[in-house]
GROMACS .gro file of C-alpha atoms in nm:
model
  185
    1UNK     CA    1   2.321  -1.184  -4.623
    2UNK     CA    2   2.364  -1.222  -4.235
    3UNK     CA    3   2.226  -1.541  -4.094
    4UNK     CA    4   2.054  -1.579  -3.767
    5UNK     CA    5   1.907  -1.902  -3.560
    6UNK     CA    6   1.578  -1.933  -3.436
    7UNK     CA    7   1.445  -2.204  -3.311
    8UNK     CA    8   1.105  -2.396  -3.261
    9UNK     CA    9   0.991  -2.431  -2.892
   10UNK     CA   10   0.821  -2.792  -2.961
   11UNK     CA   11   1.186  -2.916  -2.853
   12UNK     CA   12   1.095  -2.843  -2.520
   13UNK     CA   13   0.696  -2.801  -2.542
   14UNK     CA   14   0.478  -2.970  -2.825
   15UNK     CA   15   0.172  -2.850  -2.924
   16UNK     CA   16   0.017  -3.105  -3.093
   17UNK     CA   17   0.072  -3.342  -2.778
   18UNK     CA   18   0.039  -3.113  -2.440
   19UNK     CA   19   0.175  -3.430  -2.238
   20UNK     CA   20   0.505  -3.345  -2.396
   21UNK     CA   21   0.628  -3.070  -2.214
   22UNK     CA   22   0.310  -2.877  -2.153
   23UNK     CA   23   0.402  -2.804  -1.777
   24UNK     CA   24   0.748  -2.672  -1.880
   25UNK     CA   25   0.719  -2.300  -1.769
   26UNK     CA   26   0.751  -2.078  -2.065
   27UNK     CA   27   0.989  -1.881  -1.841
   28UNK     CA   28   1.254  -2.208  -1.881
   29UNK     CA   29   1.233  -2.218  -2.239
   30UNK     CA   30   1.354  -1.889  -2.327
   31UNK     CA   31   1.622  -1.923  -2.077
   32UNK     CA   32   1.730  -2.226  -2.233
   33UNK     CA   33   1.701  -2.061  -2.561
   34UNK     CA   34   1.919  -1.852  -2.490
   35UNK     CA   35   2.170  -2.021  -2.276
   36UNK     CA   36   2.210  -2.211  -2.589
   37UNK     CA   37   2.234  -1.903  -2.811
   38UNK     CA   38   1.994  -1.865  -3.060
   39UNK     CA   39   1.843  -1.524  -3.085
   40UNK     CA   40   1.501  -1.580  -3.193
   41UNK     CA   41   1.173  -1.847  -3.163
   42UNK     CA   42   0.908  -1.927  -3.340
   43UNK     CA   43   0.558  -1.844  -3.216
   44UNK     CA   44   0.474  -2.158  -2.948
   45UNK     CA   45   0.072  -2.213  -2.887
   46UNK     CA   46   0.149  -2.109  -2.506
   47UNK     CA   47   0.275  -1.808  -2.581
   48UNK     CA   48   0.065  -1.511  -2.486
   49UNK     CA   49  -0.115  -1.337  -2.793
   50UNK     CA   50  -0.082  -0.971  -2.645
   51UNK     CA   51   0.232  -0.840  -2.792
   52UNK     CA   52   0.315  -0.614  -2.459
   53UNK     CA   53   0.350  -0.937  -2.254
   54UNK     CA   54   0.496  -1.147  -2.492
   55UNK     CA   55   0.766  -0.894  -2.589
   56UNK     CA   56   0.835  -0.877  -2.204
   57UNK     CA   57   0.792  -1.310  -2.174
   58UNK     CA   58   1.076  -1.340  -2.455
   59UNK     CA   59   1.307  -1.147  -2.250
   60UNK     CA   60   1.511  -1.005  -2.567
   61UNK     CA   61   1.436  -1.304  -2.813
   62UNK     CA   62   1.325  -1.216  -3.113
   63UNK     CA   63   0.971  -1.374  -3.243
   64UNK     CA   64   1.160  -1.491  -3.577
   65UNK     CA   65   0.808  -1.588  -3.678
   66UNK     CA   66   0.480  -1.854  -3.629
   67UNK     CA   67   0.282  -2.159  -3.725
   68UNK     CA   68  -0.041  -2.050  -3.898
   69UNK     CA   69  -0.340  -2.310  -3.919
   70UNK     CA   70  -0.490  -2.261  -4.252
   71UNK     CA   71  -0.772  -2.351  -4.420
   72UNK     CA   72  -0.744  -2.306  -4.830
   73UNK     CA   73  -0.908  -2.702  -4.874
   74UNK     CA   74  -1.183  -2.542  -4.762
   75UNK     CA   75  -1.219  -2.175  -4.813
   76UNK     CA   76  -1.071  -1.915  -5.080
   77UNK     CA   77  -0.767  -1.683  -5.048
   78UNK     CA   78  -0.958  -1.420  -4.982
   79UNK     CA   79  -1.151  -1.559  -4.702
   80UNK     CA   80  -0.801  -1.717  -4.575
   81UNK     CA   81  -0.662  -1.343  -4.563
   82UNK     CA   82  -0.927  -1.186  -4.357
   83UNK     CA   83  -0.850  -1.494  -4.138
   84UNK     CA   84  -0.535  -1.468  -4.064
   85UNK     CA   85  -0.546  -1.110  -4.018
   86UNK     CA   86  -0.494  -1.135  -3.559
   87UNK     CA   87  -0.187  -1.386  -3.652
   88UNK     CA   88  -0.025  -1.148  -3.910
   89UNK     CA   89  -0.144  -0.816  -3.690
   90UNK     CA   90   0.092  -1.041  -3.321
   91UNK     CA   91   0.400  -1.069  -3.593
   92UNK     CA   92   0.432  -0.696  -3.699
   93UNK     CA   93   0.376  -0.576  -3.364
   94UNK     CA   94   0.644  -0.824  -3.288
   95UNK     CA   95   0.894  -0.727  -3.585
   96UNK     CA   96   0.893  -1.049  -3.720
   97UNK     CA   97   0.882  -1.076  -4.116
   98UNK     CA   98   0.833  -1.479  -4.154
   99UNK     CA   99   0.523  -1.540  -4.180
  100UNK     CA  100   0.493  -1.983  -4.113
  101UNK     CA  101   0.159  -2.150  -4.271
  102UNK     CA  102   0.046  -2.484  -4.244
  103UNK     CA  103  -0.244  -2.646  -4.449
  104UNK     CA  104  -0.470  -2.829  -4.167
  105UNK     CA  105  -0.832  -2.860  -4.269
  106UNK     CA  106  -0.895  -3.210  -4.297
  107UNK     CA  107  -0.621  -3.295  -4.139
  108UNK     CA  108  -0.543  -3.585  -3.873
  109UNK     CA  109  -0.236  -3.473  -3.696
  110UNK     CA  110  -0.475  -3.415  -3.394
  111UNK     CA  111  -0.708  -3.639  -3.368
  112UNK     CA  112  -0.535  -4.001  -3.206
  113UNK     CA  113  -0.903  -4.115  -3.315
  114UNK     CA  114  -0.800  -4.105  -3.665
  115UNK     CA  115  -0.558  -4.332  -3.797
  116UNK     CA  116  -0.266  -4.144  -4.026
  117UNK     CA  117  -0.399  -4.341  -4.322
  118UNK     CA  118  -0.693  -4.088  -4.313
  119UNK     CA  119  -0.444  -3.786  -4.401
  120UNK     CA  120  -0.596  -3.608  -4.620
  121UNK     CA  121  -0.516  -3.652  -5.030
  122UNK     CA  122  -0.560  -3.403  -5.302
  123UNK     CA  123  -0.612  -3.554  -5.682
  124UNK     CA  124  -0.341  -3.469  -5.981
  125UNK     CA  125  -0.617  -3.192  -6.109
  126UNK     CA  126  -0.716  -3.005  -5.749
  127UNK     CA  127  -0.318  -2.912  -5.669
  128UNK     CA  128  -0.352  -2.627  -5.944
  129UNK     CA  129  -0.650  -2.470  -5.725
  130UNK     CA  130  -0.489  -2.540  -5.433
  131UNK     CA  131  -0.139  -2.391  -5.531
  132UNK     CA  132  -0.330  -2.111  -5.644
  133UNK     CA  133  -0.515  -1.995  -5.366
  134UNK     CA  134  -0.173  -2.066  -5.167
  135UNK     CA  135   0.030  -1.837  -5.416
  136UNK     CA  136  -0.292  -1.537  -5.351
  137UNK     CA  137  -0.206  -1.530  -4.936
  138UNK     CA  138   0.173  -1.595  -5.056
  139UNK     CA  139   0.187  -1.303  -5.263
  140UNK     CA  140  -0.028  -1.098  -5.035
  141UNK     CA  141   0.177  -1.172  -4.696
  142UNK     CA  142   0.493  -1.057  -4.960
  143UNK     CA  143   0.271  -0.764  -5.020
  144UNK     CA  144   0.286  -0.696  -4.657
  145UNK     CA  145   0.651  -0.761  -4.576
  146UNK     CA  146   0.658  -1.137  -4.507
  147UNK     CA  147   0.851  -1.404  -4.652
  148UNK     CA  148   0.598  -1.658  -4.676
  149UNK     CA  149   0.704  -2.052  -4.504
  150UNK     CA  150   0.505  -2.335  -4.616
  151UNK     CA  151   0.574  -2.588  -4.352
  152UNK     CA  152   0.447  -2.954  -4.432
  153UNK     CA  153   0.336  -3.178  -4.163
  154UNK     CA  154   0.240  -3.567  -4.066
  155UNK     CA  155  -0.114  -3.589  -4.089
  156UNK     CA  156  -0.182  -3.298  -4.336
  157UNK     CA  157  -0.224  -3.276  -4.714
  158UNK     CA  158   0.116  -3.206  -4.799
  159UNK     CA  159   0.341  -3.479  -4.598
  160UNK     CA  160   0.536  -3.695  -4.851
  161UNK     CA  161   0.801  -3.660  -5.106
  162UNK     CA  162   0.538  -3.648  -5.378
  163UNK     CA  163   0.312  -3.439  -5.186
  164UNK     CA  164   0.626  -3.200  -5.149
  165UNK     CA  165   0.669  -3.215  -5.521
  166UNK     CA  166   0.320  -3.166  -5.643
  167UNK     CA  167   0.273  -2.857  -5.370
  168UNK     CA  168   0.594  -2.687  -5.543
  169UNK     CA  169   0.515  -2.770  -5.851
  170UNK     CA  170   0.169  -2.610  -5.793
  171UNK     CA  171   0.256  -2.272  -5.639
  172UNK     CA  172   0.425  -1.959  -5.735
  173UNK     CA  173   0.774  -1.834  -5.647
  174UNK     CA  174   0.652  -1.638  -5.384
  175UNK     CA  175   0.573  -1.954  -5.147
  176UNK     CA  176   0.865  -2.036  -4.988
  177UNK     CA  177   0.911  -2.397  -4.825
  178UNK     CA  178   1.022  -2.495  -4.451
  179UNK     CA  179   1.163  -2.868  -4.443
  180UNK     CA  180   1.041  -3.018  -4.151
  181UNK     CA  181   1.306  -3.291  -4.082
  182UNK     CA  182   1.062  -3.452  -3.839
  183UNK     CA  183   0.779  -3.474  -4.043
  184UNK     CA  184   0.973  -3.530  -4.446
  185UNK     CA  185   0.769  -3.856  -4.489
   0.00000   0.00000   0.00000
């Protein structure tokens, strides 16, 4: 198994907090990028969603994959599939085969308004339906090629150690974990 590095663009542009970076032309990213040689980046919010453009933008990067926003608190797995149909549709076109999702309904990442002792909390008995509808878009984006990355995050319903725990517990071997150093509460 060959390894290659990718690497998230919220080191030089974040998108949760736009004043961090936000005027950084996406033109001196990628340059950086690859002055520091990795070959690939994860999908930034700035980046253009038109796969001609963005293929031209990465200037021979790779688009090793991207952050998904999804919604399974509050919807099904089916209804979370049709969803996330335009996201998956950008990463074929783009060759990518990682496909990055992040649980935020409910959550407070976001919102400054909302202190981070509103993050959302699931109950011992909803993690089964949650880690089921998760393991339904897992096995489906598998069905379609992707390695499926759950990546926890501050402010969302799977943040801490136990949170961590429960989620794996609670999902199939299909869902595949990213450890977010900067967020492993």
């Amino acid at each position: 198994m060959t390894i290659r590095w990718g690497v998230s663009p919220i080191a030089w542009s974040n998108d949760d907090m736009p004043e961090l970076g936000g005027s950084t032309p996406l033109e001196d990213i990628f340059r950086d990028i690859r002055e520091v040689g990795f070959e690939g980046v994860e999908l930034g919010g700035r980046f253009p969603k038109e796969p001609a453009a963005l293929k031209v933008l990465l200037g021979g990067l790779d688009l090793i994959g991207g952050w998904y926003s999804g919604s399974l608190l509050v919807q099904d797995a089916d209804a979370e599939i049709a969803a996330l149909q335009p996201h998956l549709s950008l990463l074929k076109a783009m060759g990518s085969d990682v496909f990055v999702f992040a649980e935020t309904s409910n959550a407070v990442h976001g919102n400054r308004a909302v202190p981070l002792s509103g993050t959302p909390r699931l109950q011992a008995g909803d993690w089964k339906t949650f880690g089921d509808r998760m393991t339904r878009v897992a096995d489906y984006l598998a069905s379609e090629g992707f390695k499926f990355a759950y990546h926890h995050h501050l402010g969302t319903v799977v943040e801490t150690a136990p949170d961590m725990d429960a989620f794996i517990a609670a999902t199939g071997p299909s869902v595949g974990f990213t450890l977010d150093t900067g967020h492993a509460a």
